[in-house]
Amino acid sequence: MTDWKKMSKDELELQYSPSRWSHRMSAGDVIRAHVAALKSDLPLVIYFHGGYWQFLSKDESGFLAVPLVQKGVVVVAVGYSIAPKGNMDLMVSQVRRSVVSVIQQYSHISGLYLCGHSAGAHLAAMVLSTDWSQYDISPQIKGAFLVSGIYDLQPILSTYVNEPLKMNEEVALRNSPSHFLSQLKVSSSSCDIIVAVAQNDSPEFRKQSEEYFKALESAGLKVSFEDVPNTDHFSIIEQLVDENYHLTKLLLKMMGKS
């Protein structure tokens, strides 16, 4: 190997000009292609975790990233102040602000998509129902993947679920996505929505998903319903680690990555 001290200025510049060593294209072209690749737009999925608004966190939310990242999708898991520290109004406000923050942070987004499970599906649906005129930005959400969610909070007011949440009827009503269909139609009219439910979810959970789907459909929104066989409330989301799982394929198809 030649001693660099014995090289001429031109030889040194050649050795330390990586663009001139590419076999793919000319030096100028390879730099332009590199800049374009770094600036290329990518679809971005924001994931909202479940846990009945009182368990889990964003730290347990990376499981679905692998099959999506492999296909060139950016995945961001957001957290929120679970009960009893946080109340429902606060959690809804936090996830809405998180969406705004993510959009401001990631400038090269070809499409913004939401995915939520259980309580996270409820929060994703509340994001879809946001009046964005109150915020600095109006996100163009292209798709939402709502998995085994609760869309009317009134039935859980008298259950153990509400003990740490301490919701009254007024709080439950103003945080129930099923009561904000007109606002959703304004803010997310062009959004593709998939409402999914597990075959072995409880009859009430299944009813919540079916009724929310029908309400969205009646409102003229772009929505489809997925009744996922051989799954329960937990396995329906756990299997998103598998690139061959039906819902993983649907999520990728929604983003044009199938």
PDB file of C-alpha atoms in Angstrom:
ATOM      1  CA  MET A   1       0.000   0.000   0.000  1.00  0.00           C
ATOM      2  CA  THR A   2       1.376   3.384  -0.997  1.00  0.00           C
ATOM      3  CA  ASP A   3       2.387   5.722   1.817  1.00  0.00           C
ATOM      4  CA  TRP A   4      -0.015   8.688   1.736  1.00  0.00           C
ATOM      5  CA  LYS A   5       2.942  10.999   2.385  1.00  0.00           C
ATOM      6  CA  LYS A   6       4.307  10.091  -1.019  1.00  0.00           C
ATOM      7  CA  MET A   7       1.053  10.851  -2.851  1.00  0.00           C
ATOM      8  CA  SER A   8       0.482  13.972  -4.872  1.00  0.00           C
ATOM      9  CA  LYS A   9      -2.339  16.357  -4.034  1.00  0.00           C
ATOM     10  CA  ASP A  10      -4.386  14.992  -6.949  1.00  0.00           C
ATOM     11  CA  GLU A  11      -3.856  11.384  -5.804  1.00  0.00           C
ATOM     12  CA  LEU A  12      -4.891  12.229  -2.239  1.00  0.00           C
ATOM     13  CA  GLU A  13      -8.007  14.000  -3.430  1.00  0.00           C
ATOM     14  CA  LEU A  14      -8.908  10.987  -5.539  1.00  0.00           C
ATOM     15  CA  GLN A  15      -8.452   8.607  -2.606  1.00  0.00           C
ATOM     16  CA  TYR A  16     -10.575  10.758  -0.303  1.00  0.00           C
ATOM     17  CA  SER A  17     -13.381  11.403  -2.785  1.00  0.00           C
ATOM     18  CA  PRO A  18     -15.797   8.473  -2.180  1.00  0.00           C
ATOM     19  CA  SER A  19     -18.087   9.596  -4.997  1.00  0.00           C
ATOM     20  CA  ARG A  20     -15.363   8.876  -7.566  1.00  0.00           C
ATOM     21  CA  TRP A  21     -15.179   5.225  -6.529  1.00  0.00           C
ATOM     22  CA  SER A  22     -18.777   4.248  -7.090  1.00  0.00           C
ATOM     23  CA  HIS A  23     -19.339   1.712  -9.848  1.00  0.00           C
ATOM     24  CA  ARG A  24     -23.039   2.507 -10.012  1.00  0.00           C
ATOM     25  CA  MET A  25     -22.889   5.956 -11.585  1.00  0.00           C
ATOM     26  CA  SER A  26     -20.767   9.058 -12.062  1.00  0.00           C
ATOM     27  CA  ALA A  27     -19.431  11.034  -9.099  1.00  0.00           C
ATOM     28  CA  GLY A  28     -21.961  13.815  -9.469  1.00  0.00           C
ATOM     29  CA  ASP A  29     -24.853  11.434 -10.030  1.00  0.00           C
ATOM     30  CA  VAL A  30     -24.042   9.261  -7.023  1.00  0.00           C
ATOM     31  CA  ILE A  31     -24.040  12.290  -4.713  1.00  0.00           C
ATOM     32  CA  ARG A  32     -27.355  13.542  -6.119  1.00  0.00           C
ATOM     33  CA  ALA A  33     -28.825  10.047  -5.722  1.00  0.00           C
ATOM     34  CA  HIS A  34     -27.547   9.846  -2.145  1.00  0.00           C
ATOM     35  CA  VAL A  35     -29.148  13.161  -1.198  1.00  0.00           C
ATOM     36  CA  ALA A  36     -32.415  12.078  -2.812  1.00  0.00           C
ATOM     37  CA  ALA A  37     -32.355   8.779  -0.903  1.00  0.00           C
ATOM     38  CA  LEU A  38     -31.844  10.549   2.411  1.00  0.00           C
ATOM     39  CA  LYS A  39     -34.673  12.961   1.650  1.00  0.00           C
ATOM     40  CA  SER A  40     -37.062  10.374   0.231  1.00  0.00           C
ATOM     41  CA  ASP A  41     -40.542  10.400   1.703  1.00  0.00           C
ATOM     42  CA  LEU A  42     -41.552   7.446   3.837  1.00  0.00           C
ATOM     43  CA  PRO A  43     -44.882   6.381   5.293  1.00  0.00           C
ATOM     44  CA  LEU A  44     -45.040   6.813   9.053  1.00  0.00           C
ATOM     45  CA  VAL A  45     -47.148   4.824  11.521  1.00  0.00           C
ATOM     46  CA  ILE A  46     -47.939   6.193  14.969  1.00  0.00           C
ATOM     47  CA  TYR A  47     -48.825   3.393  17.394  1.00  0.00           C
ATOM     48  CA  PHE A  48     -50.981   3.886  20.495  1.00  0.00           C
ATOM     49  CA  HIS A  49     -50.680   1.094  23.052  1.00  0.00           C
ATOM     50  CA  GLY A  50     -53.518  -0.581  24.905  1.00  0.00           C
ATOM     51  CA  GLY A  51     -53.776  -1.508  28.577  1.00  0.00           C
ATOM     52  CA  TYR A  52     -57.180  -0.071  29.539  1.00  0.00           C
ATOM     53  CA  TRP A  53     -55.632   3.408  29.910  1.00  0.00           C
ATOM     54  CA  GLN A  54     -53.861   2.174  33.071  1.00  0.00           C
ATOM     55  CA  PHE A  55     -51.257  -0.426  32.045  1.00  0.00           C
ATOM     56  CA  LEU A  56     -48.371  -0.776  29.571  1.00  0.00           C
ATOM     57  CA  SER A  57     -46.394   2.030  27.930  1.00  0.00           C
ATOM     58  CA  LYS A  58     -44.667   2.958  24.688  1.00  0.00           C
ATOM     59  CA  ASP A  59     -41.726   0.813  25.872  1.00  0.00           C
ATOM     60  CA  GLU A  60     -43.763  -2.345  25.135  1.00  0.00           C
ATOM     61  CA  SER A  61     -44.851  -1.067  21.740  1.00  0.00           C
ATOM     62  CA  GLY A  62     -41.920  -1.898  19.493  1.00  0.00           C
ATOM     63  CA  PHE A  63     -43.107  -5.407  18.608  1.00  0.00           C
ATOM     64  CA  LEU A  64     -44.888  -4.382  15.394  1.00  0.00           C
ATOM     65  CA  ALA A  65     -41.942  -2.356  14.065  1.00  0.00           C
ATOM     66  CA  VAL A  66     -39.869  -5.193  12.567  1.00  0.00           C
ATOM     67  CA  PRO A  67     -42.110  -6.261   9.640  1.00  0.00           C
ATOM     68  CA  LEU A  68     -42.976  -2.623   8.912  1.00  0.00           C
ATOM     69  CA  VAL A  69     -39.459  -1.203   9.062  1.00  0.00           C
ATOM     70  CA  GLN A  70     -38.294  -3.981   6.737  1.00  0.00           C
ATOM     71  CA  LYS A  71     -40.700  -2.561   4.161  1.00  0.00           C
ATOM     72  CA  GLY A  72     -39.468   1.016   4.530  1.00  0.00           C
ATOM     73  CA  VAL A  73     -42.033   2.266   7.033  1.00  0.00           C
ATOM     74  CA  VAL A  74     -41.168   4.540   9.957  1.00  0.00           C
ATOM     75  CA  VAL A  75     -42.832   3.463  13.228  1.00  0.00           C
ATOM     76  CA  VAL A  76     -43.267   5.808  16.195  1.00  0.00           C
ATOM     77  CA  ALA A  77     -44.793   4.599  19.467  1.00  0.00           C
ATOM     78  CA  VAL A  78     -46.202   7.389  21.622  1.00  0.00           C
ATOM     79  CA  GLY A  79     -46.894   7.332  25.334  1.00  0.00           C
ATOM     80  CA  TYR A  80     -49.468   9.021  27.512  1.00  0.00           C
ATOM     81  CA  SER A  81     -50.012   9.500  31.242  1.00  0.00           C
ATOM     82  CA  ILE A  82     -51.895   6.372  32.250  1.00  0.00           C
ATOM     83  CA  ALA A  83     -54.334   6.357  35.185  1.00  0.00           C
ATOM     84  CA  PRO A  84     -54.361   7.089  38.036  1.00  0.00           C
ATOM     85  CA  LYS A  85     -51.710   9.720  37.254  1.00  0.00           C
ATOM     86  CA  GLY A  86     -53.503  10.748  34.093  1.00  0.00           C
ATOM     87  CA  ASN A  87     -57.207  11.225  33.448  1.00  0.00           C
ATOM     88  CA  MET A  88     -59.060  10.658  30.186  1.00  0.00           C
ATOM     89  CA  ASP A  89     -59.111  14.305  29.114  1.00  0.00           C
ATOM     90  CA  LEU A  90     -55.354  14.536  29.654  1.00  0.00           C
ATOM     91  CA  MET A  91     -54.605  11.334  27.749  1.00  0.00           C
ATOM     92  CA  VAL A  92     -56.646  12.405  24.733  1.00  0.00           C
ATOM     93  CA  SER A  93     -54.973  15.815  24.745  1.00  0.00           C
ATOM     94  CA  GLN A  94     -51.524  14.217  25.007  1.00  0.00           C
ATOM     95  CA  VAL A  95     -51.940  11.882  22.049  1.00  0.00           C
ATOM     96  CA  ARG A  96     -53.300  14.690  19.906  1.00  0.00           C
ATOM     97  CA  ARG A  97     -50.286  16.851  20.753  1.00  0.00           C
ATOM     98  CA  SER A  98     -48.019  13.854  20.110  1.00  0.00           C
ATOM     99  CA  VAL A  99     -49.318  13.566  16.551  1.00  0.00           C
ATOM    100  CA  VAL A 100     -48.578  17.258  15.966  1.00  0.00           C
ATOM    101  CA  SER A 101     -45.096  16.852  17.453  1.00  0.00           C
ATOM    102  CA  VAL A 102     -44.298  13.801  15.311  1.00  0.00           C
ATOM    103  CA  ILE A 103     -45.331  15.587  12.126  1.00  0.00           C
ATOM    104  CA  GLN A 104     -43.156  18.573  13.007  1.00  0.00           C
ATOM    105  CA  GLN A 105     -40.213  16.287  13.777  1.00  0.00           C
ATOM    106  CA  TYR A 106     -40.429  14.124  10.656  1.00  0.00           C
ATOM    107  CA  SER A 107     -40.497  16.380   7.621  1.00  0.00           C
ATOM    108  CA  HIS A 108     -40.216  13.646   4.963  1.00  0.00           C
ATOM    109  CA  ILE A 109     -43.493  11.793   5.361  1.00  0.00           C
ATOM    110  CA  SER A 110     -45.321  10.415   2.348  1.00  0.00           C
ATOM    111  CA  GLY A 111     -48.285   9.476   4.488  1.00  0.00           C
ATOM    112  CA  LEU A 112     -49.305   9.499   8.146  1.00  0.00           C
ATOM    113  CA  TYR A 113     -51.077   6.429   9.531  1.00  0.00           C
ATOM    114  CA  LEU A 114     -52.467   5.615  12.967  1.00  0.00           C
ATOM    115  CA  CYS A 115     -52.600   2.212  14.626  1.00  0.00           C
ATOM    116  CA  GLY A 116     -54.038   1.486  18.049  1.00  0.00           C
ATOM    117  CA  HIS A 117     -55.072  -1.529  20.079  1.00  0.00           C
ATOM    118  CA  SER A 118     -57.867  -1.620  22.680  1.00  0.00           C
ATOM    119  CA  ALA A 119     -57.513   1.637  24.673  1.00  0.00           C
ATOM    120  CA  GLY A 120     -55.051   2.701  21.984  1.00  0.00           C
ATOM    121  CA  ALA A 121     -57.694   2.180  19.298  1.00  0.00           C
ATOM    122  CA  HIS A 122     -59.990   4.458  21.305  1.00  0.00           C
ATOM    123  CA  LEU A 123     -57.250   7.118  21.466  1.00  0.00           C
ATOM    124  CA  ALA A 124     -56.525   6.763  17.742  1.00  0.00           C
ATOM    125  CA  ALA A 125     -60.228   7.251  17.020  1.00  0.00           C
ATOM    126  CA  MET A 126     -60.210  10.370  19.205  1.00  0.00           C
ATOM    127  CA  VAL A 127     -57.252  11.683  17.188  1.00  0.00           C
ATOM    128  CA  LEU A 128     -59.299  11.144  14.018  1.00  0.00           C
ATOM    129  CA  SER A 129     -62.093  13.192  15.613  1.00  0.00           C
ATOM    130  CA  THR A 130     -59.860  16.160  16.472  1.00  0.00           C
ATOM    131  CA  ASP A 131     -60.800  19.725  15.636  1.00  0.00           C
ATOM    132  CA  TRP A 132     -57.362  20.679  14.306  1.00  0.00           C
ATOM    133  CA  SER A 133     -58.223  24.374  14.118  1.00  0.00           C
ATOM    134  CA  GLN A 134     -57.125  24.500  17.775  1.00  0.00           C
ATOM    135  CA  TYR A 135     -53.610  23.384  16.834  1.00  0.00           C
ATOM    136  CA  ASP A 136     -50.708  24.802  14.840  1.00  0.00           C
ATOM    137  CA  ILE A 137     -50.974  22.124  12.184  1.00  0.00           C
ATOM    138  CA  SER A 138     -53.671  20.083  10.472  1.00  0.00           C
ATOM    139  CA  PRO A 139     -52.287  16.581   9.857  1.00  0.00           C
ATOM    140  CA  GLN A 140     -53.382  14.772   6.723  1.00  0.00           C
ATOM    141  CA  ILE A 141     -53.989  11.291   8.111  1.00  0.00           C
ATOM    142  CA  LYS A 142     -54.157   8.808   5.248  1.00  0.00           C
ATOM    143  CA  GLY A 143     -55.127   5.707   7.218  1.00  0.00           C
ATOM    144  CA  ALA A 144     -56.160   4.394  10.629  1.00  0.00           C
ATOM    145  CA  PHE A 145     -55.987   0.834  11.914  1.00  0.00           C
ATOM    146  CA  LEU A 146     -58.312   0.411  14.916  1.00  0.00           C
ATOM    147  CA  VAL A 147     -57.909  -2.975  16.606  1.00  0.00           C
ATOM    148  CA  SER A 148     -60.342  -4.278  19.266  1.00  0.00           C
ATOM    149  CA  GLY A 149     -61.183  -0.828  20.512  1.00  0.00           C
ATOM    150  CA  ILE A 150     -63.805   0.839  22.713  1.00  0.00           C
ATOM    151  CA  TYR A 151     -65.613   3.695  21.020  1.00  0.00           C
ATOM    152  CA  ASP A 152     -68.353   4.437  23.563  1.00  0.00           C
ATOM    153  CA  LEU A 153     -67.033   4.815  27.130  1.00  0.00           C
ATOM    154  CA  GLN A 154     -70.414   4.922  28.875  1.00  0.00           C
ATOM    155  CA  PRO A 155     -70.751   1.130  29.394  1.00  0.00           C
ATOM    156  CA  ILE A 156     -67.518   0.966  31.395  1.00  0.00           C
ATOM    157  CA  LEU A 157     -68.440   3.713  33.881  1.00  0.00           C
ATOM    158  CA  SER A 158     -69.718   1.239  36.472  1.00  0.00           C
ATOM    159  CA  THR A 159     -66.970  -1.356  35.933  1.00  0.00           C
ATOM    160  CA  TYR A 160     -63.580  -1.907  37.577  1.00  0.00           C
ATOM    161  CA  VAL A 161     -61.982  -0.263  34.550  1.00  0.00           C
ATOM    162  CA  ASN A 162     -63.262   3.126  35.680  1.00  0.00           C
ATOM    163  CA  GLU A 163     -61.971   2.860  39.255  1.00  0.00           C
ATOM    164  CA  PRO A 164     -58.565   4.437  38.454  1.00  0.00           C
ATOM    165  CA  LEU A 165     -60.012   6.605  35.668  1.00  0.00           C
ATOM    166  CA  LYS A 166     -62.758   8.140  37.830  1.00  0.00           C
ATOM    167  CA  MET A 167     -64.805   9.245  34.818  1.00  0.00           C
ATOM    168  CA  ASN A 168     -68.294  10.626  35.217  1.00  0.00           C
ATOM    169  CA  GLU A 169     -70.852  10.518  32.415  1.00  0.00           C
ATOM    170  CA  GLU A 170     -69.876  13.936  31.086  1.00  0.00           C
ATOM    171  CA  VAL A 171     -66.210  12.948  30.771  1.00  0.00           C
ATOM    172  CA  ALA A 172     -67.147   9.636  29.159  1.00  0.00           C
ATOM    173  CA  LEU A 173     -69.379  11.328  26.591  1.00  0.00           C
ATOM    174  CA  ARG A 174     -66.862  13.960  25.512  1.00  0.00           C
ATOM    175  CA  ASN A 175     -64.223  11.263  25.084  1.00  0.00           C
ATOM    176  CA  SER A 176     -66.329   8.743  23.163  1.00  0.00           C
ATOM    177  CA  PRO A 177     -65.393   8.649  19.450  1.00  0.00           C
ATOM    178  CA  SER A 178     -68.854   7.378  18.553  1.00  0.00           C
ATOM    179  CA  HIS A 179     -70.229  10.809  19.517  1.00  0.00           C
ATOM    180  CA  PHE A 180     -67.922  12.736  17.171  1.00  0.00           C
ATOM    181  CA  LEU A 181     -68.735  11.312  13.774  1.00  0.00           C
ATOM    182  CA  SER A 182     -69.534  14.719  12.270  1.00  0.00           C
ATOM    183  CA  GLN A 183     -66.160  16.115  13.384  1.00  0.00           C
ATOM    184  CA  LEU A 184     -64.393  12.998  12.117  1.00  0.00           C
ATOM    185  CA  LYS A 185     -66.050  13.477   8.751  1.00  0.00           C
ATOM    186  CA  VAL A 186     -64.628  17.006   8.599  1.00  0.00           C
ATOM    187  CA  SER A 187     -61.105  16.195   9.798  1.00  0.00           C
ATOM    188  CA  SER A 188     -60.556  12.715   8.302  1.00  0.00           C
ATOM    189  CA  SER A 189     -62.902  12.409   5.319  1.00  0.00           C
ATOM    190  CA  SER A 190     -60.157  11.082   3.023  1.00  0.00           C
ATOM    191  CA  CYS A 191     -58.732   8.674   5.600  1.00  0.00           C
ATOM    192  CA  ASP A 192     -58.910   4.907   5.013  1.00  0.00           C
ATOM    193  CA  ILE A 193     -60.143   3.326   8.237  1.00  0.00           C
ATOM    194  CA  ILE A 194     -60.002  -0.350   9.151  1.00  0.00           C
ATOM    195  CA  VAL A 195     -61.955  -1.474  12.210  1.00  0.00           C
ATOM    196  CA  ALA A 196     -60.730  -4.894  13.308  1.00  0.00           C
ATOM    197  CA  VAL A 197     -62.011  -7.162  16.075  1.00  0.00           C
ATOM    198  CA  ALA A 198     -61.013 -10.589  17.334  1.00  0.00           C
ATOM    199  CA  GLN A 199     -63.243 -13.617  16.845  1.00  0.00           C
ATOM    200  CA  ASN A 200     -62.879 -14.333  20.562  1.00  0.00           C
ATOM    201  CA  ASP A 201     -63.288 -10.800  21.848  1.00  0.00           C
ATOM    202  CA  SER A 202     -66.221 -10.497  24.237  1.00  0.00           C
ATOM    203  CA  PRO A 203     -69.695  -9.894  22.760  1.00  0.00           C
ATOM    204  CA  GLU A 204     -69.588  -6.304  24.058  1.00  0.00           C
ATOM    205  CA  PHE A 205     -66.184  -5.615  22.512  1.00  0.00           C
ATOM    206  CA  ARG A 206     -67.393  -7.080  19.237  1.00  0.00           C
ATOM    207  CA  LYS A 207     -70.559  -4.983  19.431  1.00  0.00           C
ATOM    208  CA  GLN A 208     -68.512  -1.816  20.001  1.00  0.00           C
ATOM    209  CA  SER A 209     -66.436  -2.469  16.869  1.00  0.00           C
ATOM    210  CA  GLU A 210     -69.420  -3.489  14.745  1.00  0.00           C
ATOM    211  CA  GLU A 211     -71.496  -0.470  15.760  1.00  0.00           C
ATOM    212  CA  TYR A 212     -68.624   1.974  15.274  1.00  0.00           C
ATOM    213  CA  PHE A 213     -67.905   0.528  11.850  1.00  0.00           C
ATOM    214  CA  LYS A 214     -71.575   0.833  10.837  1.00  0.00           C
ATOM    215  CA  ALA A 215     -71.710   4.401  12.118  1.00  0.00           C
ATOM    216  CA  LEU A 216     -68.607   5.349  10.117  1.00  0.00           C
ATOM    217  CA  GLU A 217     -70.015   3.633   7.038  1.00  0.00           C
ATOM    218  CA  SER A 218     -73.359   5.415   7.398  1.00  0.00           C
ATOM    219  CA  ALA A 219     -71.505   8.726   7.685  1.00  0.00           C
ATOM    220  CA  GLY A 220     -70.007   8.072   4.261  1.00  0.00           C
ATOM    221  CA  LEU A 221     -66.454   7.494   5.456  1.00  0.00           C
ATOM    222  CA  LYS A 222     -63.981   5.114   3.796  1.00  0.00           C
ATOM    223  CA  VAL A 223     -64.086   2.207   6.241  1.00  0.00           C
ATOM    224  CA  SER A 224     -63.854  -1.563   6.208  1.00  0.00           C
ATOM    225  CA  PHE A 225     -64.447  -4.196   8.873  1.00  0.00           C
ATOM    226  CA  GLU A 226     -62.143  -7.107   9.697  1.00  0.00           C
ATOM    227  CA  ASP A 227     -63.410  -9.963  11.871  1.00  0.00           C
ATOM    228  CA  VAL A 228     -60.151 -11.831  12.501  1.00  0.00           C
ATOM    229  CA  PRO A 229     -60.630 -15.593  12.987  1.00  0.00           C
ATOM    230  CA  ASN A 230     -58.765 -17.654  15.595  1.00  0.00           C
ATOM    231  CA  THR A 231     -57.712 -14.619  17.618  1.00  0.00           C
ATOM    232  CA  ASP A 232     -58.520 -13.223  21.047  1.00  0.00           C
ATOM    233  CA  HIS A 233     -58.207  -9.686  22.406  1.00  0.00           C
ATOM    234  CA  PHE A 234     -54.458 -10.082  22.833  1.00  0.00           C
ATOM    235  CA  SER A 235     -53.290 -12.339  20.011  1.00  0.00           C
ATOM    236  CA  ILE A 236     -55.003 -10.122  17.432  1.00  0.00           C
ATOM    237  CA  ILE A 237     -52.333  -7.469  18.041  1.00  0.00           C
ATOM    238  CA  GLU A 238     -49.463  -9.722  19.150  1.00  0.00           C
ATOM    239  CA  GLN A 239     -49.336 -11.341  15.721  1.00  0.00           C
ATOM    240  CA  LEU A 240     -48.391  -8.066  14.037  1.00  0.00           C
ATOM    241  CA  VAL A 241     -44.787  -9.215  14.595  1.00  0.00           C
ATOM    242  CA  ASP A 242     -45.393 -11.669  11.715  1.00  0.00           C
ATOM    243  CA  GLU A 243     -45.054 -10.267   8.186  1.00  0.00           C
ATOM    244  CA  ASN A 244     -47.381 -13.020   6.924  1.00  0.00           C
ATOM    245  CA  TYR A 245     -50.175 -12.251   9.412  1.00  0.00           C
ATOM    246  CA  HIS A 246     -53.404 -11.074   7.774  1.00  0.00           C
ATOM    247  CA  LEU A 247     -53.517  -7.728   9.609  1.00  0.00           C
ATOM    248  CA  THR A 248     -49.826  -7.029   8.961  1.00  0.00           C
ATOM    249  CA  LYS A 249     -50.454  -7.504   5.250  1.00  0.00           C
ATOM    250  CA  LEU A 250     -53.513  -5.246   5.410  1.00  0.00           C
ATOM    251  CA  LEU A 251     -51.560  -2.520   7.201  1.00  0.00           C
ATOM    252  CA  LEU A 252     -48.770  -2.691   4.623  1.00  0.00           C
ATOM    253  CA  LYS A 253     -51.298  -2.715   1.779  1.00  0.00           C
ATOM    254  CA  MET A 254     -52.920   0.416   3.228  1.00  0.00           C
ATOM    255  CA  MET A 255     -49.533   2.134   2.894  1.00  0.00           C
ATOM    256  CA  GLY A 256     -48.856   0.781  -0.587  1.00  0.00           C
ATOM    257  CA  LYS A 257     -46.139  -1.505   0.746  1.00  0.00           C
ATOM    258  CA  SER A 258     -47.651  -4.925   0.071  1.00  0.00           C
TER     259      SER A 258
END
